[in-house]
Short mmCIF file of C-alpha atoms in Angstrom, two decimals:
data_model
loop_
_atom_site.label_atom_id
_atom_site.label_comp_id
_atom_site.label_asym_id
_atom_site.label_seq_id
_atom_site.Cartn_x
_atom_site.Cartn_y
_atom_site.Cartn_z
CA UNK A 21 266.12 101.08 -30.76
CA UNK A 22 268.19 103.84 -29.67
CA UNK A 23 269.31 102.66 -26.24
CA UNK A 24 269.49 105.24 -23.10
CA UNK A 25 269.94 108.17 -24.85
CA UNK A 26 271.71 111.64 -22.29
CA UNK A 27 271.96 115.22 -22.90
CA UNK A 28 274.33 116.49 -23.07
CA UNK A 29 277.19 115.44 -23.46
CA UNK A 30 279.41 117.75 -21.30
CA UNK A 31 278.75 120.65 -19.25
CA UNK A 32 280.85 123.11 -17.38
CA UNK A 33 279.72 125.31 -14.68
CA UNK A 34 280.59 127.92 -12.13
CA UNK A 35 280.01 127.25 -8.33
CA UNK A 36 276.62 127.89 -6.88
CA UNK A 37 274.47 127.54 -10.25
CA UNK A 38 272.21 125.18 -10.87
CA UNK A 39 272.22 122.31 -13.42
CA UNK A 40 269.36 119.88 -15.26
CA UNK A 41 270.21 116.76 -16.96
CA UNK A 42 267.97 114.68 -19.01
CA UNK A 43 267.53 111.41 -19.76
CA UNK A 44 265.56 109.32 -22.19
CA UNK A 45 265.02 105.61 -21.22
CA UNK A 46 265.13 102.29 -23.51
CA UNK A 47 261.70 101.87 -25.58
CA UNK A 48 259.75 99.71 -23.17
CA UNK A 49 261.00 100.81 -20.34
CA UNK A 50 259.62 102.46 -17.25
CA UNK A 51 261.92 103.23 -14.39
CA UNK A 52 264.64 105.66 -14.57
CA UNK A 53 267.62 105.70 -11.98
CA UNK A 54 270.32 108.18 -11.77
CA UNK A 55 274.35 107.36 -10.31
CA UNK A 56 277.04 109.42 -10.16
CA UNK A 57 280.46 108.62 -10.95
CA UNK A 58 283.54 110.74 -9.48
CA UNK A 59 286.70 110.72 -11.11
CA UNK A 60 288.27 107.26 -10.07
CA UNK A 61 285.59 105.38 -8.42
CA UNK A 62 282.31 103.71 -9.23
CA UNK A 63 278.88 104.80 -9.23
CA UNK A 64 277.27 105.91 -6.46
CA UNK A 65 273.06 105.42 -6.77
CA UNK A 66 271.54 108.97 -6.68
CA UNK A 67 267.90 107.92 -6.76
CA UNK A 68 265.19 105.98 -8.81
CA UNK A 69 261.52 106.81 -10.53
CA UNK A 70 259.18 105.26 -11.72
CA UNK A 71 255.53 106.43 -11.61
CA UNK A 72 256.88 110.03 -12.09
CA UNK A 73 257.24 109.69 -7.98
CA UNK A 74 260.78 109.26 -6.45
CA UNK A 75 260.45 105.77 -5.09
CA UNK A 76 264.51 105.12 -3.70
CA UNK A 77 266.77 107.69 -2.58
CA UNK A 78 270.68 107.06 -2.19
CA UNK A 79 272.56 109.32 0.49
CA UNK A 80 272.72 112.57 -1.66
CA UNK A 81 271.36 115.86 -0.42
CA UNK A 82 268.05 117.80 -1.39
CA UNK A 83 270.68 120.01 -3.91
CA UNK A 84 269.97 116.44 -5.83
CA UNK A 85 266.42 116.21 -7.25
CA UNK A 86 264.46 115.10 -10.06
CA UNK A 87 261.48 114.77 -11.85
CA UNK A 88 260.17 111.50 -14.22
CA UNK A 89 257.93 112.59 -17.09
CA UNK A 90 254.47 110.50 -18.57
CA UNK A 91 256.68 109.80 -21.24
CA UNK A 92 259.17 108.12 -19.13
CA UNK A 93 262.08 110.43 -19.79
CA UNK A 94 263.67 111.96 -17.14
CA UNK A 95 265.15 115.08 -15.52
CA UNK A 96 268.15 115.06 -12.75
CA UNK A 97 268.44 119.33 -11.15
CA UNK A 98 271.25 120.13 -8.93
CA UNK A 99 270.90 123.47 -7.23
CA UNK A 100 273.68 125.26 -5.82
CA UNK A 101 276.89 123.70 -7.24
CA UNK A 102 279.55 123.08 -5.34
CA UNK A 103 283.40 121.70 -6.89
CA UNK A 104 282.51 118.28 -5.69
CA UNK A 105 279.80 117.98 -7.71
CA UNK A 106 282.22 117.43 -10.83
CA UNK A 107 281.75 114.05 -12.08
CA UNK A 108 280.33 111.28 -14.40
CA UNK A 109 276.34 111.40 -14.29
CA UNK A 110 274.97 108.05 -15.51
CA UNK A 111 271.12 107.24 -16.35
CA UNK A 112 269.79 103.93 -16.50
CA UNK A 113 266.09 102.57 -17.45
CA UNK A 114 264.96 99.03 -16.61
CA UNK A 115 261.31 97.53 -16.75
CA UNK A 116 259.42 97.99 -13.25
CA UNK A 117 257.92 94.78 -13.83
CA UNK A 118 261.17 93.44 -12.57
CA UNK A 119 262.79 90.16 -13.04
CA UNK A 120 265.99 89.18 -14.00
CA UNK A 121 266.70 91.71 -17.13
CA UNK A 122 269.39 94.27 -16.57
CA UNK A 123 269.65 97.53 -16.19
CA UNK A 124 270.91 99.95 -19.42
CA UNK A 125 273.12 102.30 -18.81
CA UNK A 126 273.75 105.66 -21.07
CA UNK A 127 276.71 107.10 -22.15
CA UNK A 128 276.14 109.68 -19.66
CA UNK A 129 276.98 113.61 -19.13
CA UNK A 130 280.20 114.69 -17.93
CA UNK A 131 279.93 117.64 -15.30
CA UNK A 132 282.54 119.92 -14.65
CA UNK A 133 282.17 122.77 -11.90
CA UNK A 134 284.91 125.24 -11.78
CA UNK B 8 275.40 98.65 4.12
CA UNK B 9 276.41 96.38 1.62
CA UNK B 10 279.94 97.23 0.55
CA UNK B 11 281.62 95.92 -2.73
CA UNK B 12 285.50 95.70 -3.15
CA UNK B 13 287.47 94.75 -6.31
CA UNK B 14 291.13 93.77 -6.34
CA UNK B 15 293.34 94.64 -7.84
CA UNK B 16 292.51 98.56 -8.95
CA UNK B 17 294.79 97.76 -11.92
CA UNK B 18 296.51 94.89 -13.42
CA UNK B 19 298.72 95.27 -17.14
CA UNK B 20 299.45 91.92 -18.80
CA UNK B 21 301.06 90.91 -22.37
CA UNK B 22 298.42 89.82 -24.87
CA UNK B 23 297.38 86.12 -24.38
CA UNK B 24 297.46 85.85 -20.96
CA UNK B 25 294.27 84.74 -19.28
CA UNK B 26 293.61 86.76 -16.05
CA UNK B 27 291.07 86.64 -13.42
CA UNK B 28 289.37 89.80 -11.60
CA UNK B 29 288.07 89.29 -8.19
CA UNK B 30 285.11 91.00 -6.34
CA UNK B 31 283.90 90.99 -2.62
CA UNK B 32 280.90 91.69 -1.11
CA UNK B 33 279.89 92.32 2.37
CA UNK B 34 275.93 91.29 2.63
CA UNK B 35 275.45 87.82 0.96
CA UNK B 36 271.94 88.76 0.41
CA UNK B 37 271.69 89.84 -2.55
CA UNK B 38 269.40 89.50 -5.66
CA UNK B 39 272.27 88.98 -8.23
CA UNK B 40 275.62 90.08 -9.55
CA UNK B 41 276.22 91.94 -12.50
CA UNK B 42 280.07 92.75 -14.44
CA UNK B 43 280.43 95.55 -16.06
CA UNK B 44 283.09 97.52 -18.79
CA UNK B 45 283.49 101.52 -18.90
CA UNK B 46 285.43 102.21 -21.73
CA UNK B 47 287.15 105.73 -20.51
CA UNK B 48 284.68 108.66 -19.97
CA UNK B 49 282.43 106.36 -21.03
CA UNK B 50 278.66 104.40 -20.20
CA UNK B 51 278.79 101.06 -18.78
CA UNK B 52 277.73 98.05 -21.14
CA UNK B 53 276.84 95.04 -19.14
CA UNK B 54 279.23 91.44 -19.48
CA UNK B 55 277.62 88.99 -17.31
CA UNK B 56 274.55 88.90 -15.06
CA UNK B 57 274.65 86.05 -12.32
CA UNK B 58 271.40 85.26 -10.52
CA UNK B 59 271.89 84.77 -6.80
CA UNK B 60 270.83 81.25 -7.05
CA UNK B 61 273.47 80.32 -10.08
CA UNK B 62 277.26 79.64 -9.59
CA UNK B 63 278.61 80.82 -13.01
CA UNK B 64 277.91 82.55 -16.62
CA UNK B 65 279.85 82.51 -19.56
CA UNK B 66 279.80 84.78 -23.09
CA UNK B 67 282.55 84.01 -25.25
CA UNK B 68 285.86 85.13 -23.41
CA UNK B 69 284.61 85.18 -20.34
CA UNK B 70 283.33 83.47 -17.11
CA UNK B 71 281.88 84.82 -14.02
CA UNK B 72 281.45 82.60 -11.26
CA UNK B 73 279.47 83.89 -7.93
CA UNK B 74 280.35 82.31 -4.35
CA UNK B 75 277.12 84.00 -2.55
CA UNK B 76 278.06 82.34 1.02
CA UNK B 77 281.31 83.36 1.18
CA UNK B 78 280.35 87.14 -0.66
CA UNK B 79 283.26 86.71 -4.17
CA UNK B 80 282.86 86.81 -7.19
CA UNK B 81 285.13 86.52 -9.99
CA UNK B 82 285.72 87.59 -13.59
CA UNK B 83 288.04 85.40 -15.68
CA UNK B 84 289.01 87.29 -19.00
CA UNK B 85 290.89 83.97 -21.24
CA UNK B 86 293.02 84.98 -24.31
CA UNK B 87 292.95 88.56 -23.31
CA UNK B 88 293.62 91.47 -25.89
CA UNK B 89 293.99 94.96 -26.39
CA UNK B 90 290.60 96.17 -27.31
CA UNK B 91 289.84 94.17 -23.66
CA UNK B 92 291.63 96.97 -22.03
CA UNK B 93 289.17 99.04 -19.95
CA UNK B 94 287.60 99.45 -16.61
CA UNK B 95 285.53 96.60 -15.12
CA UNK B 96 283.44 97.41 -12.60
CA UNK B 97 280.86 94.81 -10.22
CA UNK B 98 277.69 95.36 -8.86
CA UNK B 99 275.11 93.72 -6.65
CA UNK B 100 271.52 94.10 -6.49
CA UNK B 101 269.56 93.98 -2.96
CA UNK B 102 267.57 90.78 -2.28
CA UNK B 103 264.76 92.25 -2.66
CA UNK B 104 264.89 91.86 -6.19
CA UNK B 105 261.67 93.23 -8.22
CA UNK B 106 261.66 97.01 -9.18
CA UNK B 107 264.74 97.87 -6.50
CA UNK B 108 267.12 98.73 -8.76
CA UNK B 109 269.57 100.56 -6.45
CA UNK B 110 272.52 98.75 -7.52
CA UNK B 111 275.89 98.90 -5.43
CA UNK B 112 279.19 99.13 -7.10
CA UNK B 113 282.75 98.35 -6.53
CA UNK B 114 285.30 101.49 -7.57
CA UNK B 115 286.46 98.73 -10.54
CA UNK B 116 289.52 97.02 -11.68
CA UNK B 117 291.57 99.18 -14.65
CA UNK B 118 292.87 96.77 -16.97
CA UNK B 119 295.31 96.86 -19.85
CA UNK B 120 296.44 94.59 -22.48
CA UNK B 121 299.95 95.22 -23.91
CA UNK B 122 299.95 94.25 -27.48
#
């Protein structure tokens, strides 16, 4: 089992482009949420899928969006990047059946916007 | 809005010691309690899950005990040593528990072990 599985790895780009992250969850699993992680501080919940809908949104704006394939896998877009957008993005996949297993985390893609 | 706090941001200690991490929440409803470790620029692998109904977990080293009413938590790290040194971060789950997996996190506690 490969785990959460990101790509890629690192990224730099300019202000005002746009940006797609992927994501690919743990076999078995069928929800997919994304946080972000800024330089220093801890994750902040972007939003979660499941479905292929958007069923929780954190406080981000519409730049932040995403999309949740039939194969579970899953795509984070950012439009119009701005330098504060640099950070840590983390995936995670979980079972929407619930209960008391965790949440898996990836090894996440590293953002820079210069 | 449920707010989590660790303390201290950082704490360096020789080898040996046994140390404790503490976490705060503000909403005492929550589902449970999970610790965390980030290894620099790196994922987060999970230490301890607490259930909101238990008081403590343990897993070799370490303990994590959960005080729901009064919103801490602590980690307790015994026989620390240098591969232990990394970031550990806490997060709590909303009560209502089931597919919400929104989890809140503190900013986490950077530790170091001095050989």
């Amino acid at each position: 089992d490969a785990g959460v599985t990101q790509s890629p790895t690192h990224l730099i780009k300019t202000r005002g482009q746009q940006v797609t992250l992927r994501c690919s969850p743990k076999s078995g699993h069928d929800t997919v949420s994304w946080y972000q992680q800024a330089l220093g501080q801890g994750p902040q919940f972007i939003f979660q899928y499941y479905e292929e809908e958007e069923r929780q949104r954190g406080n981000f704006p519409d730049r932040f969006s995403g999309h949740q394939f039939p194969n579970y896998s899953s795509e984070l877009n950012v439009n119009a990047l701005l330098l504060g957008d640099s950070a840590l993005y983390l995936c995670a996949s979980s079972p929407r059946r619930g209960g008391v297993e965790t949440q898996y985390f990836g090894p996440g893609t590293r953002l820079l916007v210069l | 809005k449920q707010e989590v706090t660790q303390i201290p941001a950082a704490l360096s200690v020789p080898e040996g010691e046994n140390l404790v991490l503490n976490c705060s929440f503000t909403d005492s409803a929550i589902y449970n309690l999970q610790w965390f470790r980030q290894d620099p620029g790196k994922g987060l692998t999970s230490l301890l899950l607490i259930q909101s109904s238990q008081r403590e977990q343990t897993s070799g080293r370490l303990n994590a005990s959960l005080d729901k009413s009064s919103g801490r938590s602590t980690l307790y790290i015994a026989a620390s040593q240098p591969g232990d040194s990394a970031t550990y971060l806490c997060a709590v789950r909303p009560p209502s528990g089931g597919s919400n997996y929104k989890l809140t996190f503190g900013k986490g506690t950077l530790l170091t072990v001095n050989p």
